[in-house]
Short mmCIF file of N, CA and C in Angstrom, two decimals:
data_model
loop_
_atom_site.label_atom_id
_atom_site.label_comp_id
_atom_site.label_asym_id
_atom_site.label_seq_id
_atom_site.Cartn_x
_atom_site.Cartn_y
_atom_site.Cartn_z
N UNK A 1 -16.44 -23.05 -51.22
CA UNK A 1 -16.33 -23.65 -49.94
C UNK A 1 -15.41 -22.84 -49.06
N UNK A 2 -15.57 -22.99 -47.40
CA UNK A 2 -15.00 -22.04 -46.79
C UNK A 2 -13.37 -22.48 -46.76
N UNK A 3 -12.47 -21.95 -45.76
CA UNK A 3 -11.24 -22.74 -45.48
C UNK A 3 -12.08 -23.55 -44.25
N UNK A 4 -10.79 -24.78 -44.54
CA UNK A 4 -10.57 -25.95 -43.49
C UNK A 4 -9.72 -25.14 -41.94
N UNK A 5 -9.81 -25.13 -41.21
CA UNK A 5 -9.29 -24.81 -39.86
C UNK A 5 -8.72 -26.25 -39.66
N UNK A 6 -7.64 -25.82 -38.86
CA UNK A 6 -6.94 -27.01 -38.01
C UNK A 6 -6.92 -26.60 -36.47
N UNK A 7 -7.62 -27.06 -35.75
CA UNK A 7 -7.23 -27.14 -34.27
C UNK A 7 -6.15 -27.88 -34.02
N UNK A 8 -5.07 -28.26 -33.21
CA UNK A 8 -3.88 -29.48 -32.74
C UNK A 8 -3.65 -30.12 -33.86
N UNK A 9 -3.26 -29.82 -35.13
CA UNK A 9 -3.32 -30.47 -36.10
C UNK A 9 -4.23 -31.55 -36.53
N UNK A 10 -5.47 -31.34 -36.13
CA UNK A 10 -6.45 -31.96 -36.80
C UNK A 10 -7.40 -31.25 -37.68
N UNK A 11 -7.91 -31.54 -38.94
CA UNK A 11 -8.84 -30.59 -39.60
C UNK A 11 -9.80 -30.97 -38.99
N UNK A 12 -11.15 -30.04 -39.01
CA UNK A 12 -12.07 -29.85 -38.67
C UNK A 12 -13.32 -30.64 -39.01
N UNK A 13 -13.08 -30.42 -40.86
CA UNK A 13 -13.83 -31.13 -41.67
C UNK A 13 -13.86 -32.74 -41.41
N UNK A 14 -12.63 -33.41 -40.97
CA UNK A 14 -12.75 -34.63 -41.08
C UNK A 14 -12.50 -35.06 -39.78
N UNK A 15 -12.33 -34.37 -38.75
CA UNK A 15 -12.87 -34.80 -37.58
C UNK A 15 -14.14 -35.73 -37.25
N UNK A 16 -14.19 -36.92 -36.77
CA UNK A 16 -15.67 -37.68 -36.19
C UNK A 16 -16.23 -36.68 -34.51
N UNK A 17 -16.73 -37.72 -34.26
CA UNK A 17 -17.19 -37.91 -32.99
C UNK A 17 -16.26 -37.82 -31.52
N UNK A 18 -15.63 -38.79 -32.24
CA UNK A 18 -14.04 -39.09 -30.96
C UNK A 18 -12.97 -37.99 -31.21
N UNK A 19 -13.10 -37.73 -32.22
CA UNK A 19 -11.96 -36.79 -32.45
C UNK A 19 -12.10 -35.19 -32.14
N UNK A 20 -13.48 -35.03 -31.51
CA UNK A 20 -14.31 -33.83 -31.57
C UNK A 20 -14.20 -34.02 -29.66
N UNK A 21 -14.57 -34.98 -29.17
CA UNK A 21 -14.28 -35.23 -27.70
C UNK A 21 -12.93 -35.24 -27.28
N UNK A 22 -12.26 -36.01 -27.99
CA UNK A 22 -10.89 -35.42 -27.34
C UNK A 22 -10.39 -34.15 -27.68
N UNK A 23 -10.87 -33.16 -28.66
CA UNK A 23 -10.55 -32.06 -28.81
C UNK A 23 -10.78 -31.10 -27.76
N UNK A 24 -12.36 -31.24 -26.74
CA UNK A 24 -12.74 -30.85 -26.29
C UNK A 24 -11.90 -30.93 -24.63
N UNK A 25 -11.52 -32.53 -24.58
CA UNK A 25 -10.81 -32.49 -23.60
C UNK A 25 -9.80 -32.20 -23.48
N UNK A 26 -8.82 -32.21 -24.66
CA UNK A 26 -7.21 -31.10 -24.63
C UNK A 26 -7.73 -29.37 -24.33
N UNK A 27 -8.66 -29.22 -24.87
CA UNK A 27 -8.88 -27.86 -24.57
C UNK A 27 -9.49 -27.89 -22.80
N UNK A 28 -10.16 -28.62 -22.52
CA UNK A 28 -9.63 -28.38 -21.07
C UNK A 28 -8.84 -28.69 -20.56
N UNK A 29 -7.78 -29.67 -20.69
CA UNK A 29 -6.97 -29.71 -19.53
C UNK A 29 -5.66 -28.45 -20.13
N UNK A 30 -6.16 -28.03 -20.80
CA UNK A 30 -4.88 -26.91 -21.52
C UNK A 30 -5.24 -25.71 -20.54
N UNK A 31 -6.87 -25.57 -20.47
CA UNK A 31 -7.18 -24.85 -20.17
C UNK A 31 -7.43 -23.38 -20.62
N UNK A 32 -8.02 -23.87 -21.98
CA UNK A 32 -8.18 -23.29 -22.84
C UNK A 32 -9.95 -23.13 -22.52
N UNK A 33 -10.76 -24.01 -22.79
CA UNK A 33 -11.79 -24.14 -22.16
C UNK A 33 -12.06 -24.39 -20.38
N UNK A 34 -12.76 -23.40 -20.37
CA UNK A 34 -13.54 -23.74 -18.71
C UNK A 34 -15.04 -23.52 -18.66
N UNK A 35 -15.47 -24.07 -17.31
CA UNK A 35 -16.65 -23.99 -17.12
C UNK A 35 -17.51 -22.67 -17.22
N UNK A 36 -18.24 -22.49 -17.60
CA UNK A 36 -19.25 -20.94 -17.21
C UNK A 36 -18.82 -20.90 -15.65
N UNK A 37 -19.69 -21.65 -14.56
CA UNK A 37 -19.49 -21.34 -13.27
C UNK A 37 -17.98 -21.20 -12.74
N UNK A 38 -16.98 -21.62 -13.35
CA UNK A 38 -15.27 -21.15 -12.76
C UNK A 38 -15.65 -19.95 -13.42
N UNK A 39 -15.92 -19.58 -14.83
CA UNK A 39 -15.49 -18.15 -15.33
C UNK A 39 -15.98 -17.30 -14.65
N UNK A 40 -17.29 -17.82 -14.15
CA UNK A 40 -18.12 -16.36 -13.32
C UNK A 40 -17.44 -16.37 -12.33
N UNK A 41 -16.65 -17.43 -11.28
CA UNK A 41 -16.50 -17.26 -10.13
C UNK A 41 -14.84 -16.52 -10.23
N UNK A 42 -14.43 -16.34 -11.42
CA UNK A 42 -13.22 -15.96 -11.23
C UNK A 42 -13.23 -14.15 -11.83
N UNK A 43 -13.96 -13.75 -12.31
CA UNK A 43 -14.52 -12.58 -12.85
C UNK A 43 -15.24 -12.09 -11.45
N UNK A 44 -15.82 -12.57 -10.45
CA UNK A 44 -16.45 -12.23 -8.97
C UNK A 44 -15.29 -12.08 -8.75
N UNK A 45 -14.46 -12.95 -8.60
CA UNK A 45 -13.42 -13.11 -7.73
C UNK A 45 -12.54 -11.53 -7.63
N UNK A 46 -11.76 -11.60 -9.20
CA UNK A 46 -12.00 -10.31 -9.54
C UNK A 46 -12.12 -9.03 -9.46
N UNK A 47 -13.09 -8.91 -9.18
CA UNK A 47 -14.39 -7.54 -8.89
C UNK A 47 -14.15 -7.55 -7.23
N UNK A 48 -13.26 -8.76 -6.86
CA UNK A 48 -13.75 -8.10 -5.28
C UNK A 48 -12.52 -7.97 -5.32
N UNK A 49 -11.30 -8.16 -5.33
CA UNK A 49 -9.98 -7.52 -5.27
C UNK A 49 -10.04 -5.94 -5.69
N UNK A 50 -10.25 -5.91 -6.88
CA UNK A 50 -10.09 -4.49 -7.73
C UNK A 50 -11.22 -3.28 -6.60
N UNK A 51 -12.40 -3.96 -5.86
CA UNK A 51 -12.56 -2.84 -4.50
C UNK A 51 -12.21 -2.72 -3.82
N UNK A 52 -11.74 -4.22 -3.43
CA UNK A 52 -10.51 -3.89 -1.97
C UNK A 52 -9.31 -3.31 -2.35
N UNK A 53 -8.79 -3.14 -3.62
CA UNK A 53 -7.91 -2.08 -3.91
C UNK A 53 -7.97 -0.91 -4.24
N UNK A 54 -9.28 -0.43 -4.18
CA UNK A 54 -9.84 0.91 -4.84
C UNK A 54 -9.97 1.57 -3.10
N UNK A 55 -10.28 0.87 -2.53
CA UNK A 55 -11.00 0.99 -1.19
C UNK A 55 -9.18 1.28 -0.12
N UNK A 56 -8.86 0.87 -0.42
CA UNK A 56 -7.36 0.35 0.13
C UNK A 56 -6.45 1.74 -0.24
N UNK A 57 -6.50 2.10 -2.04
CA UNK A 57 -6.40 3.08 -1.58
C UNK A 57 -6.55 4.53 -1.61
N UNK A 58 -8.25 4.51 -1.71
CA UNK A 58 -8.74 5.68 -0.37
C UNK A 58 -7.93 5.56 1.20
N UNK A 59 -8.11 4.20 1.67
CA UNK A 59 -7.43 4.91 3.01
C UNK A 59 -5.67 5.32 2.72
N UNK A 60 -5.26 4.94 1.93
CA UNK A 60 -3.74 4.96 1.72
C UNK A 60 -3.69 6.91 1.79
N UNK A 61 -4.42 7.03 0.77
CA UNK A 61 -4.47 8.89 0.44
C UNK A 61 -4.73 9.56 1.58
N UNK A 62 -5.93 8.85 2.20
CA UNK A 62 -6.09 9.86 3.41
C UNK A 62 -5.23 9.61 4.56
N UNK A 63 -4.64 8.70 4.75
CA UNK A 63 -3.25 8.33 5.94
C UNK A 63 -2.08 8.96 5.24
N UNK A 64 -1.81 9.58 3.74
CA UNK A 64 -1.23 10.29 3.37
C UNK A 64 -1.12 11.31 3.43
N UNK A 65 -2.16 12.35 3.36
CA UNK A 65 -2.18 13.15 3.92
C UNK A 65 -2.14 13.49 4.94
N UNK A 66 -2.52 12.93 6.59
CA UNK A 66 -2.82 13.22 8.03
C UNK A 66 -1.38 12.62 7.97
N UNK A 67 -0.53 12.12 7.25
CA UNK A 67 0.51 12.08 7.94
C UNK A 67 1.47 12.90 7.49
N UNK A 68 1.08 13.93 6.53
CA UNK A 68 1.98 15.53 5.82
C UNK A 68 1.32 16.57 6.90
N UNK A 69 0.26 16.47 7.36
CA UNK A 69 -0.28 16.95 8.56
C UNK A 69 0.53 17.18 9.98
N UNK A 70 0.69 15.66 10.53
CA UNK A 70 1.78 15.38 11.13
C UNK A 70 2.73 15.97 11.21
N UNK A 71 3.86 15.77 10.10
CA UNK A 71 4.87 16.40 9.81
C UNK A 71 4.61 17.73 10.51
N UNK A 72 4.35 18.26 9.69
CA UNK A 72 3.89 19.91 9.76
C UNK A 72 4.08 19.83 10.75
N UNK A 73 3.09 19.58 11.68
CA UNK A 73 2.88 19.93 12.90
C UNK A 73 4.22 19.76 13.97
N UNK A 74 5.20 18.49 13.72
CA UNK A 74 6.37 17.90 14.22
C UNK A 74 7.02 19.27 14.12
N UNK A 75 7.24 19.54 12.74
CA UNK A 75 8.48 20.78 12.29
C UNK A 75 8.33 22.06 12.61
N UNK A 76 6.76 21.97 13.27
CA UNK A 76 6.33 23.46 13.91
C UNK A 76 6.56 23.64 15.21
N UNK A 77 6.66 22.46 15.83
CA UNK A 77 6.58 21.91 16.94
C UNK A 77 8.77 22.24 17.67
N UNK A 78 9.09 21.59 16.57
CA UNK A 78 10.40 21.63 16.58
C UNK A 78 11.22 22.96 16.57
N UNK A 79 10.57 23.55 15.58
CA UNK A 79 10.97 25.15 15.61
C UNK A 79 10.94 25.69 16.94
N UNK A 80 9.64 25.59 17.69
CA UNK A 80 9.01 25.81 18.79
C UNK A 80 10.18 26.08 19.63
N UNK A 81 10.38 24.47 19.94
CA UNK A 81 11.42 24.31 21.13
C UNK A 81 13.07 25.01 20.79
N UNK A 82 13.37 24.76 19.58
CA UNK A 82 14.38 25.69 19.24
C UNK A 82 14.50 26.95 19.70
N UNK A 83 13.45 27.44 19.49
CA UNK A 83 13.57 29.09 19.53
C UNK A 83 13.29 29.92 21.55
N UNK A 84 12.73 28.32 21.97
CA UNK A 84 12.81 28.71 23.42
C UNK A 84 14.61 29.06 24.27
N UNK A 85 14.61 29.30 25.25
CA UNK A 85 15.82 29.90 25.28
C UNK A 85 16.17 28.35 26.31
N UNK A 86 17.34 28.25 26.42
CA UNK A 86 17.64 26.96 27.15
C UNK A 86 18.04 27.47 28.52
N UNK A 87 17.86 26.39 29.34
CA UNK A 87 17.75 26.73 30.84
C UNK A 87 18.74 27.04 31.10
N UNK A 88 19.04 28.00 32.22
CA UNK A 88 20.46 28.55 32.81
C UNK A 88 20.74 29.85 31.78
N UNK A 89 20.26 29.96 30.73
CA UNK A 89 20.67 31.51 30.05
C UNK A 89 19.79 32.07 29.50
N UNK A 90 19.82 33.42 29.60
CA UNK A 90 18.99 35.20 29.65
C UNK A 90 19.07 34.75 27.62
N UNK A 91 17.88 35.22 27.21
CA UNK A 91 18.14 35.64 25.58
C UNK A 91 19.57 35.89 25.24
N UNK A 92 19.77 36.69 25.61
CA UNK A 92 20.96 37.32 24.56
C UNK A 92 22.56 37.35 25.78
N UNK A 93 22.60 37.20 26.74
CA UNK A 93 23.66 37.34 28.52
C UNK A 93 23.78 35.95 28.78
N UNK A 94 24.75 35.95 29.52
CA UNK A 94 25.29 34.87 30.26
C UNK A 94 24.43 34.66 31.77
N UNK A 95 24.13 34.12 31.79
CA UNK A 95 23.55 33.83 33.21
C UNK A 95 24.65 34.04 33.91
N UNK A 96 25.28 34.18 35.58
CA UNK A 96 26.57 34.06 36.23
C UNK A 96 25.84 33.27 37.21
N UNK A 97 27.24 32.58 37.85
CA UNK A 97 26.63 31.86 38.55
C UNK A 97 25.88 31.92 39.92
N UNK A 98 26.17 33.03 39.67
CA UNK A 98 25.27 33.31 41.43
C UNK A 98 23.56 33.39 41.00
N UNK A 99 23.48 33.49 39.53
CA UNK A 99 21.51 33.87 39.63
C UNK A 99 21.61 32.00 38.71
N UNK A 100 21.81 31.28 39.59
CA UNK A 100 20.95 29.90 38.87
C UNK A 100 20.07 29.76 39.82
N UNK A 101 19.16 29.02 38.80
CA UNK A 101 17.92 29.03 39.93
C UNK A 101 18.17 27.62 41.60
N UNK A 102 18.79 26.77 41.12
CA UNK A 102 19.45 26.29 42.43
C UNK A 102 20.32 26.20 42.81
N UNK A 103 20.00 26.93 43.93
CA UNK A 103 21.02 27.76 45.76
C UNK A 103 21.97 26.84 46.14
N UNK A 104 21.18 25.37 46.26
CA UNK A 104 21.41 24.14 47.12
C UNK A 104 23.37 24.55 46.75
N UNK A 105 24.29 24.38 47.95
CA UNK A 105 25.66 24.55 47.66
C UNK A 105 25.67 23.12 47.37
N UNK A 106 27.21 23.31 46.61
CA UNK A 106 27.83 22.15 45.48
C UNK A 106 28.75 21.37 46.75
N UNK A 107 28.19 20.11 46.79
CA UNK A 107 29.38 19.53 47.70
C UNK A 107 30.33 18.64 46.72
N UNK A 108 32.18 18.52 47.12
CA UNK A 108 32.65 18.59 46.25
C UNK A 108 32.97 16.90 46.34
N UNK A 109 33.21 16.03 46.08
CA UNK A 109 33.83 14.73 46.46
C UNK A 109 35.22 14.05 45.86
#
């Protein structure tokens, strides 16, 4: 003969009718048992997260990258203006003050 199993401390073998229904109903409200239609709808359920996160992130990678793109472009950009010479002085000389570009005289107050 096989072994006896115990579910909730009841054997199996000498389980009735009633004792086989309320087994059935501790196992659902335990939630141990569920319906086919919850299981499918939670396995859908599921399947649609895990694309909206697959999907989510593809765009994550590619806004990752266009934004190392960015960068780049900022720090190229930045160099840029660095290396321009700033107003009022020659590359490498002092501007004096007689060559600024405005004449207009300084009134003093």
């Amino acid at each position: 003969m096989g072994a006896v199993t115990e579910i909730f401390g009841i054997n199996v073998g000498d389980a009735g009718l009633g004792a086989l229904l309320t087994l059935v109903i501790l196992l659902i409200l335990t939630g141990k048992l569920v319906p086919r239609r919850t299981h499918e709808d939670v396995i859908t359920d599921r399947d649609n997260w895990r694309q909206a996160y697959l999907e989510s992130e593809k765009a994550r990678k590619v806004e990752h990258e266009q934004t190392g793109e960015l960068l780049e472009m900022a720090r190229l950009g930045g160099h840029i203006l660095t290396a321009l010479p700033h107003p009022g002085q020659a590359d490498e000389e002092e501007v004096s003050r007689g060559d600024r570009m405005d004449q207009a005289p300084r009134t003093r107050m």
